[in-house]
């Protein structure tokens, strides 16, 4: 049973004396405080203060691996550090927001281009699994508030806004991002879906923002909510950040890394690291969809595509999402895996 104790990963707890009796029963009784299961020993952490157990994938934010230092459960960490400090809000000033997000000058910011869609074409898109562009809020001031909420989160976390994958010296070069290296192959984005993705990017460059609000939770930190009704199959955002080799990040304690390429040759596998440069995707929570509660809450799916030979990751709505609903995508990462899914 000693092996199981090690697998439960008490990171730096003081050694405990051997119990006089029924030690095996004590070990077997440890369960995750979030899901109630004692399964998945290798991913069950023990709090270094109160001994409470939590699966890495049941935490919010989810931990992609066991932390190298001491670890404290949400209850103990919030007790010891009180509540997270409320961030200073980004100024609700159009010129500052335009500059922050590098919106094109003279793009008619504040005006929504007329988009007439026939109901028949929408139904056809649904049937053929075509992706849909996001539908911006009509009110220009509301869009400013949405953008300011993201700017607040980015500045608070010291993150530079970027809406594209970035390649930095000393990390993986752009030439390493080749979808052809994917183990088992990667689904190729259709021409129609590629046009929709380009449309979403162009809308954002004009200041036509996705209807999303970044909200601050004193316990969970930043989270993302729908600010208007969002339809099934809508592109929410692309997952972006610095691209690096997985081998360089295997001991990294970052909680937001995302698989970009899962290569047959593991030394060529890539991950997206959004800690320095990113967009709203960094603040959308992953969820363990192995539980009934997780399945009920999940409203997005993480989808990887081959786009002109390069790997890209999108977060896509898998059902209609009501206004005010918090966004969650499926993230059941294990010690050696990150979330990867095909769109089916």
CSV table of C-alpha atoms in Angstrom, one decimal:
chain,number,residue,atom,x,y,z
A,1,UNK,CA,0.0,0.0,0.0
A,2,UNK,CA,3.0,2.3,0.3
A,3,UNK,CA,3.0,2.6,-3.4
A,4,UNK,CA,-0.5,4.0,-3.4
A,5,UNK,CA,0.5,6.6,-0.9
A,6,UNK,CA,3.2,7.8,-3.3
A,7,UNK,CA,0.8,7.8,-6.2
A,8,UNK,CA,-1.5,10.2,-4.3
A,9,UNK,CA,1.3,12.8,-4.4
A,10,UNK,CA,1.6,14.5,-1.0
A,11,UNK,CA,4.1,17.0,-2.4
A,12,UNK,CA,6.1,18.0,0.7
A,13,UNK,CA,4.1,16.9,3.7
A,14,UNK,CA,6.0,16.0,6.9
A,15,UNK,CA,6.5,12.3,7.2
A,16,UNK,CA,3.8,10.7,9.4
A,17,UNK,CA,4.2,7.9,11.9
A,18,UNK,CA,2.9,4.5,11.0
A,19,UNK,CA,-0.6,4.0,12.3
A,20,UNK,CA,-0.9,1.2,14.8
A,21,UNK,CA,-3.7,-0.6,13.0
A,22,UNK,CA,-6.1,-0.6,10.0
A,23,UNK,CA,-3.7,1.5,7.9
A,24,UNK,CA,-4.9,-0.1,4.7
A,25,UNK,CA,-8.5,0.9,5.5
A,26,UNK,CA,-7.4,4.5,6.1
A,27,UNK,CA,-5.6,4.7,2.8
A,28,UNK,CA,-8.5,3.2,0.8
A,29,UNK,CA,-10.9,5.7,2.4
A,30,UNK,CA,-9.3,8.7,0.7
A,31,UNK,CA,-11.6,10.2,-1.8
A,32,UNK,CA,-11.6,13.3,-4.0
A,33,UNK,CA,-13.5,16.1,-2.3
A,34,UNK,CA,-14.9,17.3,-5.6
A,35,UNK,CA,-16.2,14.1,-7.3
A,36,UNK,CA,-16.3,11.7,-4.4
A,37,UNK,CA,-14.2,9.1,-6.1
A,38,UNK,CA,-11.1,7.4,-4.8
A,39,UNK,CA,-10.1,6.1,-8.3
A,40,UNK,CA,-7.2,7.5,-10.4
A,41,UNK,CA,-4.6,7.3,-7.6
A,42,UNK,CA,-1.9,8.8,-9.8
A,43,UNK,CA,-3.9,12.0,-10.1
A,44,UNK,CA,-5.2,12.3,-6.5
A,45,UNK,CA,-3.4,15.1,-4.6
A,46,UNK,CA,-3.3,15.4,-0.8
A,47,UNK,CA,-3.4,18.8,0.7
A,48,UNK,CA,-0.2,19.5,2.7
A,49,UNK,CA,-2.2,21.2,5.4
A,50,UNK,CA,-5.5,19.4,6.0
A,51,UNK,CA,-5.0,16.1,4.1
A,52,UNK,CA,-8.1,16.6,1.9
A,53,UNK,CA,-7.8,14.8,-1.5
A,54,UNK,CA,-8.5,16.3,-4.9
A,55,UNK,CA,-7.9,14.9,-8.4
A,56,UNK,CA,-5.7,17.2,-10.5
A,57,UNK,CA,-8.5,17.2,-13.1
A,58,UNK,CA,-11.2,18.2,-10.6
A,59,UNK,CA,-9.5,21.4,-9.5
A,60,UNK,CA,-10.3,24.8,-10.9
A,61,UNK,CA,-8.1,25.6,-12.7
A,62,UNK,CA,-7.2,22.1,-13.5
A,63,UNK,CA,-3.6,21.1,-12.9
A,64,UNK,CA,-2.0,19.4,-15.9
A,65,UNK,CA,0.5,17.7,-13.7
A,66,UNK,CA,1.5,17.2,-10.1
A,67,UNK,CA,3.1,20.4,-8.6
A,68,UNK,CA,6.7,20.2,-7.7
A,69,UNK,CA,6.3,22.1,-4.5
A,70,UNK,CA,3.9,22.2,-1.6
A,71,UNK,CA,0.2,22.1,-2.6
A,72,UNK,CA,-2.8,23.3,-0.6
A,73,UNK,CA,-6.4,22.6,-1.4
A,74,UNK,CA,-8.8,25.5,-2.4
A,75,UNK,CA,-10.2,25.7,1.2
A,76,UNK,CA,-6.7,26.0,2.8
A,77,UNK,CA,-5.3,28.3,0.2
A,78,UNK,CA,-8.2,30.7,0.4
A,79,UNK,CA,-8.0,30.6,4.2
A,80,UNK,CA,-4.3,31.2,4.3
A,81,UNK,CA,-4.3,34.0,1.7
A,82,UNK,CA,-7.8,35.2,2.3
A,83,UNK,CA,-9.7,36.0,-1.0
A,84,UNK,CA,-7.9,36.9,-4.2
A,85,UNK,CA,-7.4,40.6,-4.5
A,86,UNK,CA,-10.0,42.3,-6.7
A,87,UNK,CA,-8.2,43.5,-9.8
A,88,UNK,CA,-8.1,47.1,-10.9
A,89,UNK,CA,-10.5,47.5,-13.8
A,90,UNK,CA,-9.2,48.6,-17.2
A,91,UNK,CA,-10.4,52.1,-18.2
A,92,UNK,CA,-13.7,52.0,-20.1
A,93,UNK,CA,-12.2,54.5,-22.7
A,94,UNK,CA,-12.6,53.7,-26.4
A,95,UNK,CA,-9.2,55.0,-27.4
A,96,UNK,CA,-7.4,53.0,-24.7
A,97,UNK,CA,-9.2,49.8,-25.6
A,98,UNK,CA,-8.7,50.3,-29.4
A,99,UNK,CA,-4.9,50.8,-28.7
A,100,UNK,CA,-4.8,47.8,-26.3
A,101,UNK,CA,-6.2,45.4,-28.8
A,102,UNK,CA,-4.6,47.0,-31.8
A,103,UNK,CA,-7.9,47.5,-33.6
A,104,UNK,CA,-7.5,49.0,-37.0
A,105,UNK,CA,-8.0,52.7,-37.1
A,106,UNK,CA,-10.7,53.9,-39.4
A,107,UNK,CA,-12.3,50.5,-39.3
A,108,UNK,CA,-15.7,51.9,-38.3
A,109,UNK,CA,-15.3,50.7,-34.7
A,110,UNK,CA,-18.7,50.7,-33.0
A,111,UNK,CA,-20.6,49.7,-36.1
A,112,UNK,CA,-21.8,46.2,-36.9
A,113,UNK,CA,-21.7,45.2,-40.5
A,114,UNK,CA,-25.1,44.1,-41.8
A,115,UNK,CA,-25.3,40.3,-42.0
A,116,UNK,CA,-28.3,38.7,-43.4
A,117,UNK,CA,-28.5,35.0,-43.0
A,118,UNK,CA,-31.2,32.9,-44.5
A,119,UNK,CA,-32.7,30.3,-42.1
A,120,UNK,CA,-32.3,27.6,-44.7
A,121,UNK,CA,-28.6,28.1,-44.9
A,122,UNK,CA,-28.3,27.9,-41.1
A,123,UNK,CA,-30.1,24.6,-41.0
A,124,UNK,CA,-27.9,23.3,-43.8
A,125,UNK,CA,-24.8,24.3,-41.8
A,126,UNK,CA,-26.1,22.5,-38.7
A,127,UNK,CA,-26.7,19.3,-40.7
A,128,UNK,CA,-23.2,19.4,-42.3
A,129,UNK,CA,-21.5,20.4,-39.1
A,130,UNK,CA,-20.3,23.7,-40.5
A,131,UNK,CA,-18.9,26.1,-37.9
A,132,UNK,CA,-20.7,29.4,-37.3
A,133,UNK,CA,-19.1,32.8,-36.7
A,134,UNK,CA,-19.8,34.5,-33.4
A,135,UNK,CA,-22.5,37.1,-33.3
A,136,UNK,CA,-21.3,40.4,-31.7
A,137,UNK,CA,-23.4,42.5,-29.3
A,138,UNK,CA,-25.1,45.3,-31.2
A,139,UNK,CA,-24.5,47.9,-28.5
A,140,UNK,CA,-21.1,49.5,-29.0
A,141,UNK,CA,-20.7,50.4,-25.3
A,142,UNK,CA,-21.5,46.8,-24.3
A,143,UNK,CA,-18.8,45.6,-26.6
A,144,UNK,CA,-16.4,48.1,-25.0
A,145,UNK,CA,-17.3,46.6,-21.6
A,146,UNK,CA,-16.7,43.1,-22.9
A,147,UNK,CA,-13.3,44.1,-24.2
A,148,UNK,CA,-12.4,46.1,-21.0
A,149,UNK,CA,-13.2,42.9,-19.0
A,150,UNK,CA,-10.6,41.0,-21.0
A,151,UNK,CA,-8.1,43.8,-20.8
A,152,UNK,CA,-8.5,43.8,-17.0
A,153,UNK,CA,-7.7,40.1,-16.8
A,154,UNK,CA,-4.7,40.3,-19.2
A,155,UNK,CA,-3.1,43.3,-17.4
A,156,UNK,CA,-3.7,41.8,-14.0
A,157,UNK,CA,-1.9,38.6,-15.1
A,158,UNK,CA,0.8,40.4,-16.9
A,159,UNK,CA,-0.2,38.9,-20.3
A,160,UNK,CA,0.1,40.6,-23.6
A,161,UNK,CA,-2.9,40.4,-25.9
A,162,UNK,CA,-2.3,38.2,-29.0
A,163,UNK,CA,-4.9,36.6,-31.3
A,164,UNK,CA,-2.4,34.4,-33.1
A,165,UNK,CA,0.1,31.6,-32.3
A,166,UNK,CA,3.5,33.1,-31.5
A,167,UNK,CA,6.9,31.7,-32.1
A,168,UNK,CA,9.7,32.9,-29.8
A,169,UNK,CA,13.5,32.4,-30.1
A,170,UNK,CA,14.6,29.5,-27.9
A,171,UNK,CA,11.2,27.8,-28.2
A,172,UNK,CA,9.7,25.8,-31.1
A,173,UNK,CA,10.1,27.5,-34.5
A,174,UNK,CA,7.1,27.9,-36.8
A,175,UNK,CA,8.5,25.3,-39.1
A,176,UNK,CA,7.9,22.7,-36.3
A,177,UNK,CA,4.2,23.2,-36.5
A,178,UNK,CA,3.4,20.6,-39.2
A,179,UNK,CA,0.0,18.8,-39.0
A,180,UNK,CA,1.5,16.0,-41.1
A,181,UNK,CA,3.5,14.9,-38.0
A,182,UNK,CA,0.3,14.2,-36.0
A,183,UNK,CA,0.0,10.7,-34.7
A,184,UNK,CA,-3.0,9.1,-36.4
A,185,UNK,CA,-3.5,12.2,-38.6
A,186,UNK,CA,-5.4,15.4,-38.0
A,187,UNK,CA,-8.7,16.5,-39.4
A,188,UNK,CA,-8.4,19.0,-42.2
A,189,UNK,CA,-10.5,22.2,-41.8
A,190,UNK,CA,-12.9,22.5,-44.7
A,191,UNK,CA,-12.9,25.5,-47.0
A,192,UNK,CA,-16.2,26.8,-45.5
A,193,UNK,CA,-15.0,26.5,-41.9
A,194,UNK,CA,-11.7,28.2,-42.9
A,195,UNK,CA,-13.6,31.1,-44.4
A,196,UNK,CA,-15.7,31.4,-41.1
A,197,UNK,CA,-12.5,31.4,-39.0
A,198,UNK,CA,-11.0,34.2,-41.2
A,199,UNK,CA,-14.3,36.1,-40.9
A,200,UNK,CA,-14.1,35.9,-37.0
A,201,UNK,CA,-10.5,37.2,-37.1
A,202,UNK,CA,-11.5,40.1,-39.4
A,203,UNK,CA,-14.5,41.0,-37.2
A,204,UNK,CA,-12.2,41.3,-34.2
A,205,UNK,CA,-9.8,43.5,-36.0
A,206,UNK,CA,-12.7,45.8,-36.7
A,207,UNK,CA,-13.7,45.8,-33.0
A,208,UNK,CA,-16.6,43.4,-33.5
A,209,UNK,CA,-16.0,41.4,-30.4
A,210,UNK,CA,-17.3,38.0,-29.3
A,211,UNK,CA,-20.2,38.4,-26.8
A,212,UNK,CA,-18.1,37.3,-23.8
A,213,UNK,CA,-17.4,38.8,-20.4
A,214,UNK,CA,-14.4,38.0,-18.2
A,215,UNK,CA,-15.7,37.9,-14.6
A,216,UNK,CA,-13.7,37.8,-11.5
A,217,UNK,CA,-14.4,35.2,-8.8
A,218,UNK,CA,-12.8,35.7,-5.4
A,219,UNK,CA,-12.1,32.0,-5.1
A,220,UNK,CA,-11.6,30.7,-8.7
A,221,UNK,CA,-10.1,33.9,-10.2
A,222,UNK,CA,-11.0,34.9,-13.7
A,223,UNK,CA,-13.7,33.1,-15.5
A,224,UNK,CA,-15.6,33.7,-18.8
A,225,UNK,CA,-19.4,34.1,-19.2
A,226,UNK,CA,-21.6,34.3,-22.3
A,227,UNK,CA,-22.9,37.9,-22.6
A,228,UNK,CA,-25.7,37.0,-25.0
A,229,UNK,CA,-27.2,33.8,-26.4
A,230,UNK,CA,-24.6,31.7,-28.3
A,231,UNK,CA,-25.7,29.1,-30.8
A,232,UNK,CA,-24.4,25.6,-31.1
A,233,UNK,CA,-21.4,25.2,-33.4
A,234,UNK,CA,-20.3,28.8,-32.9
A,235,UNK,CA,-16.5,29.5,-33.0
A,236,UNK,CA,-15.8,31.0,-29.5
A,237,UNK,CA,-12.1,31.7,-29.9
A,238,UNK,CA,-8.8,30.2,-31.1
A,239,UNK,CA,-6.5,29.0,-28.4
A,240,UNK,CA,-3.3,30.9,-28.8
A,241,UNK,CA,0.0,31.6,-27.1
A,242,UNK,CA,3.7,30.8,-27.4
A,243,UNK,CA,4.4,27.5,-29.1
A,244,UNK,CA,7.0,25.3,-27.5
A,245,UNK,CA,8.1,21.6,-27.5
A,246,UNK,CA,6.3,19.5,-25.0
A,247,UNK,CA,9.7,18.1,-23.9
A,248,UNK,CA,10.7,21.6,-22.7
A,249,UNK,CA,7.5,21.9,-20.5
A,250,UNK,CA,7.2,18.5,-18.9
A,251,UNK,CA,8.2,19.9,-15.5
A,252,UNK,CA,6.3,23.2,-16.0
A,253,UNK,CA,3.6,23.8,-13.4
A,254,UNK,CA,1.6,26.1,-15.7
A,255,UNK,CA,-2.1,25.3,-15.6
A,256,UNK,CA,-3.2,26.5,-19.0
A,257,UNK,CA,-1.0,24.6,-21.5
A,258,UNK,CA,-2.8,23.1,-24.5
A,259,UNK,CA,-1.8,20.4,-26.9
A,260,UNK,CA,-1.1,21.7,-30.4
A,261,UNK,CA,0.6,18.7,-32.0
A,262,UNK,CA,0.8,15.1,-30.6
A,263,UNK,CA,3.5,13.7,-32.9
A,264,UNK,CA,4.4,10.1,-33.5
A,265,UNK,CA,7.9,11.2,-32.5
A,266,UNK,CA,7.2,12.6,-29.0
A,267,UNK,CA,10.2,14.8,-29.2
A,268,UNK,CA,8.4,16.8,-31.9
A,269,UNK,CA,5.1,17.2,-29.9
A,270,UNK,CA,4.1,20.8,-29.4
A,271,UNK,CA,2.1,22.7,-26.7
A,272,UNK,CA,0.6,26.2,-26.6
A,273,UNK,CA,1.8,28.2,-23.6
A,274,UNK,CA,-0.6,31.2,-22.9
A,275,UNK,CA,1.2,32.6,-19.8
A,276,UNK,CA,2.9,35.5,-21.6
A,277,UNK,CA,0.8,36.2,-24.8
A,278,UNK,CA,-2.8,35.1,-25.2
A,279,UNK,CA,-6.5,36.0,-25.7
A,280,UNK,CA,-9.7,35.2,-23.8
A,281,UNK,CA,-9.1,31.4,-24.2
A,282,UNK,CA,-6.6,31.6,-21.3
A,283,UNK,CA,-9.5,32.4,-18.9
A,284,UNK,CA,-12.0,29.8,-20.0
A,285,UNK,CA,-12.1,27.0,-17.5
A,286,UNK,CA,-11.5,23.4,-18.3
A,287,UNK,CA,-13.8,20.8,-16.7
A,288,UNK,CA,-13.7,17.1,-15.9
A,289,UNK,CA,-16.4,15.7,-18.1
A,290,UNK,CA,-16.0,12.2,-16.6
A,291,UNK,CA,-18.5,13.3,-13.9
A,292,UNK,CA,-22.2,13.9,-14.3
A,293,UNK,CA,-21.9,17.5,-13.1
A,294,UNK,CA,-19.0,18.0,-15.5
A,295,UNK,CA,-21.0,16.6,-18.5
A,296,UNK,CA,-23.9,18.9,-17.6
A,297,UNK,CA,-21.7,22.0,-17.4
A,298,UNK,CA,-19.6,21.4,-20.4
A,299,UNK,CA,-20.7,23.7,-23.3
A,300,UNK,CA,-17.5,24.0,-25.4
A,301,UNK,CA,-15.2,21.5,-27.1
A,302,UNK,CA,-11.5,21.8,-27.7
A,303,UNK,CA,-10.9,21.0,-31.4
A,304,UNK,CA,-7.7,20.7,-33.3
A,305,UNK,CA,-7.6,21.3,-37.0
A,306,UNK,CA,-5.1,21.1,-39.9
A,307,UNK,CA,-5.3,24.6,-41.5
A,308,UNK,CA,-3.2,24.8,-44.6
A,309,UNK,CA,-0.7,22.3,-43.1
A,310,UNK,CA,-0.5,24.0,-39.7
A,311,UNK,CA,-2.1,22.8,-36.4
A,312,UNK,CA,-4.7,25.2,-34.9
A,313,UNK,CA,-6.8,24.8,-31.8
A,314,UNK,CA,-10.4,26.2,-31.6
A,315,UNK,CA,-12.9,26.3,-28.8
A,316,UNK,CA,-16.3,25.6,-30.3
A,317,UNK,CA,-19.8,25.6,-28.8
A,318,UNK,CA,-21.3,22.1,-28.6
A,319,UNK,CA,-24.8,23.3,-27.6
A,320,UNK,CA,-26.8,26.5,-27.3
A,321,UNK,CA,-25.4,28.6,-24.5
A,322,UNK,CA,-27.6,31.0,-22.6
A,323,UNK,CA,-26.6,34.5,-21.5
A,324,UNK,CA,-24.8,34.5,-18.2
A,325,UNK,CA,-23.7,30.9,-18.5
A,326,UNK,CA,-20.1,30.2,-17.5
A,327,UNK,CA,-18.0,28.6,-20.3
A,328,UNK,CA,-16.3,25.2,-19.8
A,329,UNK,CA,-14.4,23.0,-22.2
A,330,UNK,CA,-13.5,19.4,-21.8
A,331,UNK,CA,-10.1,19.0,-20.1
A,332,UNK,CA,-9.3,15.6,-18.8
A,333,UNK,CA,-5.5,15.9,-18.9
A,334,UNK,CA,-3.4,13.2,-17.3
A,335,UNK,CA,0.2,13.2,-16.2
A,336,UNK,CA,1.5,12.9,-19.8
A,337,UNK,CA,-1.4,14.2,-21.8
A,338,UNK,CA,-3.1,17.5,-22.5
A,339,UNK,CA,-6.6,18.0,-23.9
A,340,UNK,CA,-7.0,16.9,-27.5
A,341,UNK,CA,-10.2,16.2,-29.3
A,342,UNK,CA,-11.5,15.7,-32.8
A,343,UNK,CA,-14.7,17.4,-33.9
A,344,UNK,CA,-17.2,14.7,-34.7
